[in-house]
mmCIF file of C-alpha atoms and ligand atoms in Angstrom:
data_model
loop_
_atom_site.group_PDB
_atom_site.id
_atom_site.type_symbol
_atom_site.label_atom_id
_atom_site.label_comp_id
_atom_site.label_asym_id
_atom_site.label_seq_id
_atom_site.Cartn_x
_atom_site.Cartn_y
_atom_site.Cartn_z
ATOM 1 C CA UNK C 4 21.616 25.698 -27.039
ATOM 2 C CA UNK C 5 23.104 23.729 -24.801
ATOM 3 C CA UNK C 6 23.634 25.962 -21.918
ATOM 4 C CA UNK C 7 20.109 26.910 -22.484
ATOM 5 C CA UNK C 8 18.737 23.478 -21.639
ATOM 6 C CA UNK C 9 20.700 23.477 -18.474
ATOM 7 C CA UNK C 10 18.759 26.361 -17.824
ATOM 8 C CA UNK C 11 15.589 24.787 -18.014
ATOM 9 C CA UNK C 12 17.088 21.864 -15.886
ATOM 10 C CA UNK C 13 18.050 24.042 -13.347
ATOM 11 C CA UNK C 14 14.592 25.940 -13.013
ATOM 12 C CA UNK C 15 12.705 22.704 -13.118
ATOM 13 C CA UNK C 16 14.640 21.561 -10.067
ATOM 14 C CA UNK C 17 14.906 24.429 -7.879
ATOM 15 C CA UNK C 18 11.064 25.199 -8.070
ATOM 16 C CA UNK C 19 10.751 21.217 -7.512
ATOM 17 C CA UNK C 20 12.796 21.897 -4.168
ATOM 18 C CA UNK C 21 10.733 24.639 -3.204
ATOM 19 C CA UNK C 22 7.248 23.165 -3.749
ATOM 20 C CA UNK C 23 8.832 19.996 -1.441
ATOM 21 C CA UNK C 24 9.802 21.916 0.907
ATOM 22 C CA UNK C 25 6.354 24.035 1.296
ATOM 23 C CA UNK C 26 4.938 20.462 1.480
ATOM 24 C CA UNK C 27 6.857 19.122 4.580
ATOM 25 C CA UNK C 28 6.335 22.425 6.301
ATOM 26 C CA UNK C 29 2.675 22.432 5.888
ATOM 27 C CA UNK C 30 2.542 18.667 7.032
ATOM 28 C CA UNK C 31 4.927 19.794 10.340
ATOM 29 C CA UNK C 32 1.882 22.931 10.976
ATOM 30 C CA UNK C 33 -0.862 20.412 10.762
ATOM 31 C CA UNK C 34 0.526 18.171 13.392
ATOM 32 C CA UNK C 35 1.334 20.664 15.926
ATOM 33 C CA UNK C 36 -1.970 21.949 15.821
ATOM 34 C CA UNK C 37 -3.345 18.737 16.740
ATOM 35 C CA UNK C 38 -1.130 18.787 19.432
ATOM 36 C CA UNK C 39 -2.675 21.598 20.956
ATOM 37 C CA UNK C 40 -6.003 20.192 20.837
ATOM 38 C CA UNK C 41 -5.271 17.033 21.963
ATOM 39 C CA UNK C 42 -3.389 18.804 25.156
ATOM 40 C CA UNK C 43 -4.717 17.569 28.485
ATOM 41 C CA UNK C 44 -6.791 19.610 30.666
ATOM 42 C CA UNK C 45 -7.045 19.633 34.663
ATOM 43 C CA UNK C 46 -8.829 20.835 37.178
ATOM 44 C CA UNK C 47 -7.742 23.582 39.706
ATOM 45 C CA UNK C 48 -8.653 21.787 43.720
ATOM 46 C CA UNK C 49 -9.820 25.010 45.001
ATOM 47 C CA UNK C 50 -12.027 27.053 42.845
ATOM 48 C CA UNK C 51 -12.693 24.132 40.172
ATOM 49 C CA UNK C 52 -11.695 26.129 37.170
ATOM 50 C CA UNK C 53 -10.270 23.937 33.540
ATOM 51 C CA UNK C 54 -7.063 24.781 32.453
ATOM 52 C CA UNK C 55 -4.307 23.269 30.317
ATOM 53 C CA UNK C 56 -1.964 21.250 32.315
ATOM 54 C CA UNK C 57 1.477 22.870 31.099
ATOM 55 C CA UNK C 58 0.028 26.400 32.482
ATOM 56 C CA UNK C 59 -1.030 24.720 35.664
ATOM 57 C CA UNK C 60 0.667 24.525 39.236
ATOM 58 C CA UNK C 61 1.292 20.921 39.827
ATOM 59 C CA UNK C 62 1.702 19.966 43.160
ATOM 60 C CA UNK C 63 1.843 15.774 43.938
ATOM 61 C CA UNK C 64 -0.838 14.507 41.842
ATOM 62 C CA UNK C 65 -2.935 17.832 42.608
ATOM 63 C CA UNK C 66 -3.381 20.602 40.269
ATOM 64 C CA UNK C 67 -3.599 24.402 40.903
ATOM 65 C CA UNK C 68 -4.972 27.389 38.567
ATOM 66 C CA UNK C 69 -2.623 29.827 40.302
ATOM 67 C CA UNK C 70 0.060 30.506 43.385
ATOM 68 C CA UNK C 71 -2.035 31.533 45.689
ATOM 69 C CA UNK C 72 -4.702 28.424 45.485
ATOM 70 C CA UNK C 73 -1.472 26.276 45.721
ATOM 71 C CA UNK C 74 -0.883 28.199 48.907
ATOM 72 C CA UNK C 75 -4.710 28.292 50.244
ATOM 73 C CA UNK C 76 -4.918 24.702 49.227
ATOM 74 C CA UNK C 77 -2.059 24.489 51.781
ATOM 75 C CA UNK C 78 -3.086 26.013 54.516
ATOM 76 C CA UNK C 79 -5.976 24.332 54.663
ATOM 77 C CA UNK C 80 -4.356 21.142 54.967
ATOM 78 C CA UNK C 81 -2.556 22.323 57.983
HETATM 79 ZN ZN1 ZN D 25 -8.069 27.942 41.291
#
């Protein structure tokens, strides 16, 4: 009898951990995805073309889509 209602106290609690545990990882997901939307976007100097700023070529407080407008951009300059 006894043993059984430890049982039952231990069920109760582990699927209590569980369902918590689902909880605070779904919260985490929602969050990071409005990271990603929120991301900033910038504009490559040569061609004009949008892109999200960690996948762009930053060069001084100019932005780049790729290597070889950073380079064009470059010799242009000079
Ligand atoms: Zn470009």
């Amino acid at each position: 009898m006894g043993i059984r209602l430890l049982l039952i106290i231990l069920a109760v609690g582990a699927v209590y951990i569980m369902v918590r545990r689902y909880l605070v990882r779904a919260r985490k997901t929602s969050v990071n995805r409005q990271k990603n939307v929120a991301e900033n976007m910038v504009r490559c100097e040569v061609c004009g073309t949008f892109l999200p700023e960690r996948e762009a070529l930053e060069r001084g407080s100019l932005f780049y889509c790729s290597r070889e407008h950073l380079d064009q951009a470059s010799h242009d300059k000079s």
